[in-house]
mmCIF file of C-alpha atoms in Angstrom:
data_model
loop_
_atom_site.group_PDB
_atom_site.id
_atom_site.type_symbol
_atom_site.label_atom_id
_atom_site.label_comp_id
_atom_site.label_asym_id
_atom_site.label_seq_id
_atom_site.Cartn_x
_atom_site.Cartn_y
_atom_site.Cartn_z
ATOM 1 C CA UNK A 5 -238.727 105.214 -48.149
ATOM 2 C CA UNK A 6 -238.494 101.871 -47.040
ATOM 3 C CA UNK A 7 -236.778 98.758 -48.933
ATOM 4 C CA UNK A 8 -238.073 95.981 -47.135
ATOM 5 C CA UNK A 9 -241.028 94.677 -48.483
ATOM 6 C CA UNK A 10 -244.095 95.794 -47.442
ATOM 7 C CA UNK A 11 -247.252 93.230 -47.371
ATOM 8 C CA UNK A 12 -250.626 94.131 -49.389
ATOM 9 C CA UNK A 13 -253.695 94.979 -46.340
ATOM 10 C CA UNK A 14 -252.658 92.861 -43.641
ATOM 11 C CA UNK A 15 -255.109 89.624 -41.835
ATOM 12 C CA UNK A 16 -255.383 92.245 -39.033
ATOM 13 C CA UNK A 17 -257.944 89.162 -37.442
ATOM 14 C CA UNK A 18 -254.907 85.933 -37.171
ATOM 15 C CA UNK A 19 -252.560 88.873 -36.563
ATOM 16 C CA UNK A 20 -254.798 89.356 -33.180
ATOM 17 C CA UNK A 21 -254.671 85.975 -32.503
ATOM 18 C CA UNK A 22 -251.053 85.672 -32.981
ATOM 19 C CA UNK A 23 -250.554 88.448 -30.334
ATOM 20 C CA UNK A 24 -252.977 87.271 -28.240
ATOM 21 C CA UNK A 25 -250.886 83.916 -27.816
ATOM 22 C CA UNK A 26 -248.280 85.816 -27.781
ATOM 23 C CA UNK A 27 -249.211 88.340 -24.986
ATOM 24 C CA UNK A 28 -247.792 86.377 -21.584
ATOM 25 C CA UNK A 29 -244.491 86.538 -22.997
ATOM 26 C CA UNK A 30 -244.428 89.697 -24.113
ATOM 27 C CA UNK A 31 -245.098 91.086 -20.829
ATOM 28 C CA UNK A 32 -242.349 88.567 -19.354
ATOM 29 C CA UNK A 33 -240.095 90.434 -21.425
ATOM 30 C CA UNK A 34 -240.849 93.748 -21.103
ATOM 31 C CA UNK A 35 -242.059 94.569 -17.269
ATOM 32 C CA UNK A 36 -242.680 93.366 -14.048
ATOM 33 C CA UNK A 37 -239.557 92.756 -11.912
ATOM 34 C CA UNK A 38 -237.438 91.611 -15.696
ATOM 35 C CA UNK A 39 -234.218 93.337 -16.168
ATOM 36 C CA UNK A 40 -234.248 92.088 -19.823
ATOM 37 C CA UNK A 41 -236.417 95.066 -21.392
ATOM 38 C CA UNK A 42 -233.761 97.544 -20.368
ATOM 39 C CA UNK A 43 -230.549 95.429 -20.401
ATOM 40 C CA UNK A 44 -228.690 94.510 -17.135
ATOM 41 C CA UNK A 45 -228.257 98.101 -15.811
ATOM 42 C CA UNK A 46 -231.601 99.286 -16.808
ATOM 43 C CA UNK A 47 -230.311 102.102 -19.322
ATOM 44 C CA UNK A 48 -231.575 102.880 -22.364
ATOM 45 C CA UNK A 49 -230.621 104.762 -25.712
ATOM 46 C CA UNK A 50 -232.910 105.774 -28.513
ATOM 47 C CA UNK A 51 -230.943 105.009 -32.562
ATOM 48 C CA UNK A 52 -232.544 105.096 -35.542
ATOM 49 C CA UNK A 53 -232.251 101.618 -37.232
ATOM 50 C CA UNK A 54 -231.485 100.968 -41.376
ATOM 51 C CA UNK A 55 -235.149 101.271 -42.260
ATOM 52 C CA UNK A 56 -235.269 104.766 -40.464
ATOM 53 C CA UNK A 57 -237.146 103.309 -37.341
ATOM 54 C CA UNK A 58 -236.513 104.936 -33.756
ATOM 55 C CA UNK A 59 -235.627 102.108 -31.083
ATOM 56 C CA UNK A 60 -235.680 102.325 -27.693
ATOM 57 C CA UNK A 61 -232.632 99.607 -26.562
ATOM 58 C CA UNK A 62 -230.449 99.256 -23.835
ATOM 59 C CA UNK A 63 -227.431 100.936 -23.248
ATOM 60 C CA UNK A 64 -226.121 97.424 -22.777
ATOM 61 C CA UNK A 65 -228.164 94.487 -23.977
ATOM 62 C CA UNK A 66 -227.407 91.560 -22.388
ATOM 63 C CA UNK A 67 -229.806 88.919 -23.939
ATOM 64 C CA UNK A 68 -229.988 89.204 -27.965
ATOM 65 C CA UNK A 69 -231.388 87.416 -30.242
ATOM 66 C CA UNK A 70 -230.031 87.789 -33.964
ATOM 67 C CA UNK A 71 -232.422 86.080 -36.517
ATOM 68 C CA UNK A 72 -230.911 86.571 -39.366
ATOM 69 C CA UNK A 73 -227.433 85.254 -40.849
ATOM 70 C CA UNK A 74 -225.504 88.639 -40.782
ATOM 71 C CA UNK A 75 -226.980 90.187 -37.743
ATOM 72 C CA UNK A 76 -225.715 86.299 -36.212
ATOM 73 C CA UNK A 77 -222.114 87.375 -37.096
ATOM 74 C CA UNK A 78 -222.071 90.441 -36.183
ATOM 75 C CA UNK A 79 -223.028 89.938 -32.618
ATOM 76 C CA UNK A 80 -220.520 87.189 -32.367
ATOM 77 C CA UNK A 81 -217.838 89.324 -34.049
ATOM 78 C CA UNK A 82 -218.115 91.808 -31.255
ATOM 79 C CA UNK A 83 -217.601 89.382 -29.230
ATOM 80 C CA UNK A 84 -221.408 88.889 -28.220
ATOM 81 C CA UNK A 85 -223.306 85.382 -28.210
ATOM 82 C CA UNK A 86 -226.635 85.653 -28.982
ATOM 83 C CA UNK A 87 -229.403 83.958 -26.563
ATOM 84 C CA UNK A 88 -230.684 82.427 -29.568
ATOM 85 C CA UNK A 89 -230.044 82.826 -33.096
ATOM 86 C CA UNK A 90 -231.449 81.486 -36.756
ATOM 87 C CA UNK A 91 -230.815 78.232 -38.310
ATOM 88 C CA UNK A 92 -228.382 78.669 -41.323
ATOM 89 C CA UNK A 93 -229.956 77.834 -44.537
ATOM 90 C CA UNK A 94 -230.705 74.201 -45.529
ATOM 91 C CA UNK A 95 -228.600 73.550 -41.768
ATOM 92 C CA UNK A 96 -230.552 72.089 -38.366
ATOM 93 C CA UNK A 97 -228.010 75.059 -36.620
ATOM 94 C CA UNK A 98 -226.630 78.480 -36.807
ATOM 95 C CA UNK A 99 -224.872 78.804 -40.151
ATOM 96 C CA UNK A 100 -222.061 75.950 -40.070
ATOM 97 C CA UNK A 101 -218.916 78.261 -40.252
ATOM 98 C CA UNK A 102 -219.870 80.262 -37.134
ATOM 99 C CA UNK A 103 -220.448 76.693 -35.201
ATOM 100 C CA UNK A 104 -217.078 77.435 -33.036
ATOM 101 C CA UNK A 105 -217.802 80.520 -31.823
ATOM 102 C CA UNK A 106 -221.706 80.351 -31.793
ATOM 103 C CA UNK A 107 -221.431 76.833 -29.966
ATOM 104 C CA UNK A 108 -225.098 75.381 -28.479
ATOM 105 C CA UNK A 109 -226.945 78.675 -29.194
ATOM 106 C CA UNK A 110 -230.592 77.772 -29.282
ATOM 107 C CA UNK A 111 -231.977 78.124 -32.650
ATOM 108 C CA UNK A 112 -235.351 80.296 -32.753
ATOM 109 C CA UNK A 113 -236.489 79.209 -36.258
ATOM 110 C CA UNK A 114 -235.103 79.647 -39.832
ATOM 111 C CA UNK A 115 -234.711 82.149 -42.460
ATOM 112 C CA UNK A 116 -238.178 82.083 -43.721
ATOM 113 C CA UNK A 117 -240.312 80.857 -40.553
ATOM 114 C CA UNK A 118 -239.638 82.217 -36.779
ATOM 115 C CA UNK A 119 -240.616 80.601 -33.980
ATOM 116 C CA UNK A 120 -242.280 83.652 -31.891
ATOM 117 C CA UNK A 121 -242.850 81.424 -29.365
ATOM 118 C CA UNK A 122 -239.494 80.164 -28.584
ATOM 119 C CA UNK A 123 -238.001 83.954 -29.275
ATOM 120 C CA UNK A 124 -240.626 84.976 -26.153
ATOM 121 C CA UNK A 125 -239.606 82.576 -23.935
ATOM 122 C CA UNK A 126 -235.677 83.272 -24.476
ATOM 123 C CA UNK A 127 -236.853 87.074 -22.876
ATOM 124 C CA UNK A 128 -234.435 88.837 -25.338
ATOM 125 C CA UNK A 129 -233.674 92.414 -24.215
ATOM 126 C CA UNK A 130 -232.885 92.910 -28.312
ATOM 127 C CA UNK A 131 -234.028 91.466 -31.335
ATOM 128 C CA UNK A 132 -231.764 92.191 -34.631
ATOM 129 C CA UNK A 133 -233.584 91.309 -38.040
ATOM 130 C CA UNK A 134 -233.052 92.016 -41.670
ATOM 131 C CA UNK A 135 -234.558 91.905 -44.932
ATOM 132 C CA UNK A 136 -232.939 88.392 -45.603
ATOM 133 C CA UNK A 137 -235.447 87.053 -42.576
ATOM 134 C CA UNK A 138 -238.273 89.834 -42.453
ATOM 135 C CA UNK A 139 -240.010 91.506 -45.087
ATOM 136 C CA UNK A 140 -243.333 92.561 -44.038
ATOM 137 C CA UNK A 141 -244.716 95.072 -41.025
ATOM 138 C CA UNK A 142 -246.832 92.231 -39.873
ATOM 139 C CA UNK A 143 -243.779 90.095 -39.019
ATOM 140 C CA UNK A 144 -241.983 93.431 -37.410
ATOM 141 C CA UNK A 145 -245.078 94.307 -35.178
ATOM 142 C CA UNK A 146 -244.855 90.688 -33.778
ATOM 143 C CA UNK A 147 -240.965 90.918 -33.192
ATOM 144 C CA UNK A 148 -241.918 94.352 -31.335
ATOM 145 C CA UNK A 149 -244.486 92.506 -29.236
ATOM 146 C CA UNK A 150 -241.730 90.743 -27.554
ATOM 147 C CA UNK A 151 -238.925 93.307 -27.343
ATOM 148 C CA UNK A 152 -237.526 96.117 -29.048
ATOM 149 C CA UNK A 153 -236.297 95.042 -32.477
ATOM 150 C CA UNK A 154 -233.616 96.647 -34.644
ATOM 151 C CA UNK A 155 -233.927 96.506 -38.364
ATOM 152 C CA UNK A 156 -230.155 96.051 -39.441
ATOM 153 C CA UNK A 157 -229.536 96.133 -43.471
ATOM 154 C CA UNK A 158 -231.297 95.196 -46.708
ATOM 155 C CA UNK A 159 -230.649 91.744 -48.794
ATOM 156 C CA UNK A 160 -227.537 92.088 -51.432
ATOM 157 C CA UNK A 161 -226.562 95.414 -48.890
ATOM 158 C CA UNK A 162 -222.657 96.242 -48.168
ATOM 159 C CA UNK A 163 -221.865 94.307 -45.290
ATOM 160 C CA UNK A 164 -219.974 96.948 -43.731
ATOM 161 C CA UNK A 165 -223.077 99.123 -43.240
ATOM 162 C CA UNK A 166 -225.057 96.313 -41.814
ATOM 163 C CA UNK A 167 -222.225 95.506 -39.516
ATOM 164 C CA UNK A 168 -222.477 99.144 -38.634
ATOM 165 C CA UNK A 169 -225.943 98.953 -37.921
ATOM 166 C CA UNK A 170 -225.158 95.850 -35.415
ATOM 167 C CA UNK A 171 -222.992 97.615 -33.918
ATOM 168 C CA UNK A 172 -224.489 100.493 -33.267
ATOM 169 C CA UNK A 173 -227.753 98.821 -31.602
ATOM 170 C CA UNK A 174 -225.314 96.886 -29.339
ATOM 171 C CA UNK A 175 -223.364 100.851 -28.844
ATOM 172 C CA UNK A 176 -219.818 98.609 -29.911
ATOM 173 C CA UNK A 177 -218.916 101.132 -32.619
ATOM 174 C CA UNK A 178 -215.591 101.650 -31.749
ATOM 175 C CA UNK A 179 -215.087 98.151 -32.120
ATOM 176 C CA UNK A 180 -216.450 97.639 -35.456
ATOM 177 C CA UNK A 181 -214.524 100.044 -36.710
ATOM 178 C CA UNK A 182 -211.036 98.232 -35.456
ATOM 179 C CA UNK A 183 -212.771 95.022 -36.907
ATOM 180 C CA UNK A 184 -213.555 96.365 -40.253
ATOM 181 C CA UNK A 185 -209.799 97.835 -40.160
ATOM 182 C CA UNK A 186 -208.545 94.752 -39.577
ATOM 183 C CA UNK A 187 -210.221 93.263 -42.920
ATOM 184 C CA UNK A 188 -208.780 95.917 -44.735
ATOM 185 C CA UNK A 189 -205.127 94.627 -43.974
ATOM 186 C CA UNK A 190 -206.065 91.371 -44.231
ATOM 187 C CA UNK A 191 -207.350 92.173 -47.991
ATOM 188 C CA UNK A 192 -203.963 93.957 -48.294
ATOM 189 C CA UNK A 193 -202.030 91.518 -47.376
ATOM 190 C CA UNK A 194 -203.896 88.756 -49.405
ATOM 191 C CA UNK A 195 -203.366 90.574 -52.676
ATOM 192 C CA UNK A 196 -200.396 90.307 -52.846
ATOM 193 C CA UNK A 197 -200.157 86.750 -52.660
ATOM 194 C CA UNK A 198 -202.788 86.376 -55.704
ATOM 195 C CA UNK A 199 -200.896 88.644 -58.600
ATOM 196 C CA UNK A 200 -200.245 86.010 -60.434
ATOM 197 C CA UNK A 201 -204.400 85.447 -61.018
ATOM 198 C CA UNK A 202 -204.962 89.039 -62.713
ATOM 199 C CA UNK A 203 -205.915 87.300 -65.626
ATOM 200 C CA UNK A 204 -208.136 84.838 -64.558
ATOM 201 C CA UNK A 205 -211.937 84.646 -63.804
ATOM 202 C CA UNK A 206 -213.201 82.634 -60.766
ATOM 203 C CA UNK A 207 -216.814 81.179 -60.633
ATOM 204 C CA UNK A 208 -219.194 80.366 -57.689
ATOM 205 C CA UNK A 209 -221.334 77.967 -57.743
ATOM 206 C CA UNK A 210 -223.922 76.231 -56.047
ATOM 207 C CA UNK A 211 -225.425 72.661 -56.395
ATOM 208 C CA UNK A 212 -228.605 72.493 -55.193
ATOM 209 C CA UNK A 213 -231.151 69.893 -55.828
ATOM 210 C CA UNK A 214 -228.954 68.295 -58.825
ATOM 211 C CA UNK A 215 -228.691 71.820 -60.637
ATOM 212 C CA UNK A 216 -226.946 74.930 -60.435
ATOM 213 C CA UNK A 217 -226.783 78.146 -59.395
ATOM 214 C CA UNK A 218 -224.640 80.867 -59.483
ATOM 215 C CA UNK A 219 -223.468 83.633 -56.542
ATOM 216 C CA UNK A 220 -223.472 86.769 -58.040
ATOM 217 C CA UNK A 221 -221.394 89.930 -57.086
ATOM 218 C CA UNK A 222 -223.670 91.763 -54.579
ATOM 219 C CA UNK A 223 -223.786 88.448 -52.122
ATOM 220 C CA UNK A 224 -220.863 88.452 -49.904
ATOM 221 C CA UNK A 225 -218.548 86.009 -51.743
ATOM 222 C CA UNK A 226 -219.102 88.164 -54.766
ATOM 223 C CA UNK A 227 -217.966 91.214 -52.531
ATOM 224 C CA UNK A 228 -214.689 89.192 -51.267
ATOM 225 C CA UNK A 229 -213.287 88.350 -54.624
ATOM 226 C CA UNK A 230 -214.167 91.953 -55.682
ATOM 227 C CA UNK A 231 -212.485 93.455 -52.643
ATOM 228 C CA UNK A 232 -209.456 90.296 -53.750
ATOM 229 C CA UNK A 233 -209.195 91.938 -57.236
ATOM 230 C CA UNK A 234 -210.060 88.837 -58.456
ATOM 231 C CA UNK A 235 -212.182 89.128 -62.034
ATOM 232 C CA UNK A 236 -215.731 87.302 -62.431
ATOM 233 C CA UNK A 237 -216.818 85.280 -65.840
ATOM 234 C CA UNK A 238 -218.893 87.213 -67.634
ATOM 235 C CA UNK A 239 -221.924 85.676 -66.874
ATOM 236 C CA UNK A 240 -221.352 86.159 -62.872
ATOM 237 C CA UNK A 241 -220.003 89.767 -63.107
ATOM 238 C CA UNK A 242 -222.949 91.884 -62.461
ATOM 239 C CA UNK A 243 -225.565 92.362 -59.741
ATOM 240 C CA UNK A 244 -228.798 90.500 -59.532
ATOM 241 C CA UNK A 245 -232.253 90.497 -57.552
ATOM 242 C CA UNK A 246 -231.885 87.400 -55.532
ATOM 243 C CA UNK A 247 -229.855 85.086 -53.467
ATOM 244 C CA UNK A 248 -228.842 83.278 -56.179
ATOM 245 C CA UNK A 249 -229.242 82.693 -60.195
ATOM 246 C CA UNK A 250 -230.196 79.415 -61.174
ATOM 247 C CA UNK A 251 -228.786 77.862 -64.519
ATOM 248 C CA UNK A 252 -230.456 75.204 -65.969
ATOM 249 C CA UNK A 253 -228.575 72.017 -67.343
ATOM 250 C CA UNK A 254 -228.676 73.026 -71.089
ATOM 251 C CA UNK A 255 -227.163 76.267 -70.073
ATOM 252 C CA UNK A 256 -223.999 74.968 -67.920
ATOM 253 C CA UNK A 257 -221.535 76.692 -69.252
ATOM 254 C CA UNK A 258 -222.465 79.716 -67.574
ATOM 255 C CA UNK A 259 -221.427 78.388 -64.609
ATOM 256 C CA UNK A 260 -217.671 77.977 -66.406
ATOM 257 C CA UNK A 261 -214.172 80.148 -65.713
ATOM 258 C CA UNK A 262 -211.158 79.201 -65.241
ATOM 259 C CA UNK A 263 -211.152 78.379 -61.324
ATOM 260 C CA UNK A 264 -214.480 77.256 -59.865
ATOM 261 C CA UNK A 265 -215.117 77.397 -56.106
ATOM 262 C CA UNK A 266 -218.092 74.917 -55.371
ATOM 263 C CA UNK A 267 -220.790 74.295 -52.257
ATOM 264 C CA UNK A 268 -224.121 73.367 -51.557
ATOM 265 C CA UNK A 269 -226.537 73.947 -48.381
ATOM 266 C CA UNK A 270 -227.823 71.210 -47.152
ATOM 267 C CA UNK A 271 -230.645 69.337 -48.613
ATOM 268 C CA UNK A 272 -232.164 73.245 -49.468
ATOM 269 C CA UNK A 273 -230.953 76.626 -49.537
ATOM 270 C CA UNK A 274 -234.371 77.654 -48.487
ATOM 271 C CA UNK A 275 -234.920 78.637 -45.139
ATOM 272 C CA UNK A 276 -237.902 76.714 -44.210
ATOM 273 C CA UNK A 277 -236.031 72.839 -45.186
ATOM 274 C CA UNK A 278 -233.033 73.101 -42.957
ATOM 275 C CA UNK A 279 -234.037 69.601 -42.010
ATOM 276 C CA UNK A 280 -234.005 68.229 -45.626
ATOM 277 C CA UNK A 281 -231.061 66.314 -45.260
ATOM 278 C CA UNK A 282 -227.218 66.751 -46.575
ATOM 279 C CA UNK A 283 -224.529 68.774 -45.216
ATOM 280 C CA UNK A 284 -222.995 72.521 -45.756
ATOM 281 C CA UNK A 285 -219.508 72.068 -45.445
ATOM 282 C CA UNK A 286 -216.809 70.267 -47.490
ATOM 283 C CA UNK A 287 -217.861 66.692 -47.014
ATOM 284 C CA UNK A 288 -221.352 67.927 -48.807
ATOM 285 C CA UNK A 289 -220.127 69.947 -51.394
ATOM 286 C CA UNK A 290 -217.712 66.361 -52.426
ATOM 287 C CA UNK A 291 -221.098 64.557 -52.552
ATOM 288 C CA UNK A 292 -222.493 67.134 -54.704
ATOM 289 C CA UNK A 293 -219.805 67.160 -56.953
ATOM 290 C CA UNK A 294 -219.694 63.366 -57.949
ATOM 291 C CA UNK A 295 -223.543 64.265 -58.444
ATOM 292 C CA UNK A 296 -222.644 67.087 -60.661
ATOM 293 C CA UNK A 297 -220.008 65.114 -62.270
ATOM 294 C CA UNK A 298 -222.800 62.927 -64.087
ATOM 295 C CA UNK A 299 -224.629 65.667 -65.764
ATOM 296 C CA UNK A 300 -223.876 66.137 -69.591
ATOM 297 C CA UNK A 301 -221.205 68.523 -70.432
ATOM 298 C CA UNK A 302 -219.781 68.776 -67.096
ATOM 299 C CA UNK A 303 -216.599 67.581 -68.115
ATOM 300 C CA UNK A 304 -216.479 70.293 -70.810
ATOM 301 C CA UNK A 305 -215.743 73.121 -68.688
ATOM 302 C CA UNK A 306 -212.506 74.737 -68.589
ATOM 303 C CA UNK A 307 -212.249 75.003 -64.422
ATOM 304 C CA UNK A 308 -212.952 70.562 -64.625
ATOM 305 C CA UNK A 309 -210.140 70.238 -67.544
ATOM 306 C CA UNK A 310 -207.829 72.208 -65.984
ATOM 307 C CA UNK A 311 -208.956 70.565 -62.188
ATOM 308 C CA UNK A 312 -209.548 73.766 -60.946
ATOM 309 C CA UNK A 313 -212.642 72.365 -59.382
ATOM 310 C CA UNK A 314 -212.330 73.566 -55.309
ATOM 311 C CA UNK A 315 -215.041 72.308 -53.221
ATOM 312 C CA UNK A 316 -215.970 74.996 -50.099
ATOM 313 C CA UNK A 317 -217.907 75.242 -47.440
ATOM 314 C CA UNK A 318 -221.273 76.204 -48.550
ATOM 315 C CA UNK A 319 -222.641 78.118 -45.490
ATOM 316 C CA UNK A 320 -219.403 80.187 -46.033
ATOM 317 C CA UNK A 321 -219.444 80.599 -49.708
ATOM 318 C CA UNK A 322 -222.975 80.475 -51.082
ATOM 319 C CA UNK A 323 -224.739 82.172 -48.017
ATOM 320 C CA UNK A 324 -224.692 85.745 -46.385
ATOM 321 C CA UNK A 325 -223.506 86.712 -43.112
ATOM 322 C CA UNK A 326 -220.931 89.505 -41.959
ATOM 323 C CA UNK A 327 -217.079 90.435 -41.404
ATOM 324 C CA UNK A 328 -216.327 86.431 -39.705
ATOM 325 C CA UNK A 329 -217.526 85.355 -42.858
ATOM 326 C CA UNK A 330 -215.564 88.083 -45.247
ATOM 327 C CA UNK A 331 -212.198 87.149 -43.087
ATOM 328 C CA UNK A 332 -212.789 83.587 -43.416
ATOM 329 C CA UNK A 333 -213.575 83.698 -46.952
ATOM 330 C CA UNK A 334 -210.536 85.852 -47.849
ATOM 331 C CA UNK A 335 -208.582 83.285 -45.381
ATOM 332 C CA UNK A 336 -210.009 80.320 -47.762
ATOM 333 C CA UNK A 337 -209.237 82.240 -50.956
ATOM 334 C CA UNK A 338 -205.606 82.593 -49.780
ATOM 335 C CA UNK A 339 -205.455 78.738 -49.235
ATOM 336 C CA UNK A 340 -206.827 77.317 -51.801
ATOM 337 C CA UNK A 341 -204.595 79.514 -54.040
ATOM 338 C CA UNK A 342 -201.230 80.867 -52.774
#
């Protein structure tokens, strides 16, 4: 059965018309004289992708487009760049904390709205999607219009098996599997540095739109201070059904523990305002603490007593992405506390 989620009857008329406009770059990437269909060598390999779908890719794929966060990572991680890639969310680029390695990579639209036209033109030989940026067969059948797309993992999904999935439709399982290794001695190695915080919980939060939410344990920076050993308040220590739980003002403590690590995305955390103004990384998540700083009660909670207030790098800590995220969160985590 599939998880993503399937659409009610779909406009089968705009969907024409969508494909239609669609159609000269289609063919662009997928015959004539193109090497891009088939990769640089012209092999191809059949694999069965996370929803349970048989793609045709090449052996080698040489121009990939990743439009989602994770699959973004992943490709750069095995030491891919992507022809074009997704804007982070509530970011004008790819998701600030891969800007280094993901440098000018030409962003194809955002988390909630793809720009077909611009994937077309870019004549991807791959396209790797995932139920964080496509959860309907409509948007799939477009994708496929254009060149063989790879469905990689599920939202709130183990990154690992995602990052397997990558891996696999770019044939680089050997190295994911040294990569994923080398997390697991880096997680070693970090524990032991953070004994003396067995007893303490650690919050994450993000402040969006002068409120709060919180980043529960599924989403990746839940997964790194579970893999850390590091305890969750109670509030935060269970699974939910989206990217994020919001907390309303009257209900701030739940936001409380005894360390907080604090970010914000931009002007939105929504896919479709990555233009709406602010920043992701440190600088922001200062300006969104002197905003938070004014709300009622604020100055009640035990991580603000105790200054255990640690602004982060929102793309990093209140996002989704893959094992350059993990090793730079654990990395943070080590820093901010040992």
């Amino acid at each position: 059965m599939s998880h993503h989620v399937r659409t009610a009857a779909p406009a089968r008329t705009a969907l024409a018309v969508v494909l239609l406009l669609l159609a000269p770059f289609a063919l662009a990437a997928c015959g004539g004289s193109s090497t891009s269909a088939t990769g640089a060598d012209g092999a191809t390999r059949t694999v069965t992708d996370a929803d349970g779908t048989k793609v045709e890719v090449p052996v080698h794929p040489a121009r990939v487009v990743a439009a989602s966060e994770p699959t973004i990572d992943g490709v750069l991680a095995l030491g891919m760049k992507p022809v074009g890639a997704i804007a982070g969310r509530g970011q004008s680029g790819v998701p600030n904390y891969l800007a280094d390695k993901a440098g000018n990579v030409p962003v194809i639209g955002s988390v909630s709205a793809l720009n077909y036209e611009a994937i077309a033109k870019l004549k991807p030989d791959l396209i790797l999607v995932d139920g964080t940026s496509v959860n309907s067969d409509q948007v799939l059948k477009l994708l496929r219009g254009i060149a063989p797309t790879y469905y990689a993992g599920y939202a709130g999904g183990d990154w690992r098996e995602e990052f397997g999935h990558v891996a696999d439709a770019l044939n680089l399982g050997t190295e994911a599997t040294k990569i994923e290794s080398d997390y697991d001695h880096q997680v070693a190695a970090a524990k032991k540095k953070l004994t003396k915080y067995a007893d303490d919980t650690f919050s994450i939060v993000r402040w969006q739109g002068g409120s709060a939410s919180v980043i529960l344990k599924e989403l990746l920076p839940g997964q790194a201070l579970t893999d850390l050993g590091l305890k969750r308040p109670a509030s935060q220590d269970k699974r939910g059904r989206g990217h994020s739980e919001p907390i309303s003002l009257e209900n701030l403590g739940q936001i409380d523990a005894d360390y907080m690590f604090f970010g914000t995305l931009g002007g939105s955390s929504q896919g479709g305002n990555q233009n709406a103004g602010g920043t992701s990384d440190v600088t922001g998540a200062e300006k969104a603490l002197a905003e938070a700083q004014k709300v009622p009660g604020w100055d009640q909670l035990t991580a603000v007593k105790e200054k255990h207030v640690i602004p982060v790098d929102g793309s990093l800590w209140t996002s989704t992405g893959g094992p350059i995220l993990m090793e730079r969160l654990v990395a943070a985590v080590v820093k901010a506390l040992a």
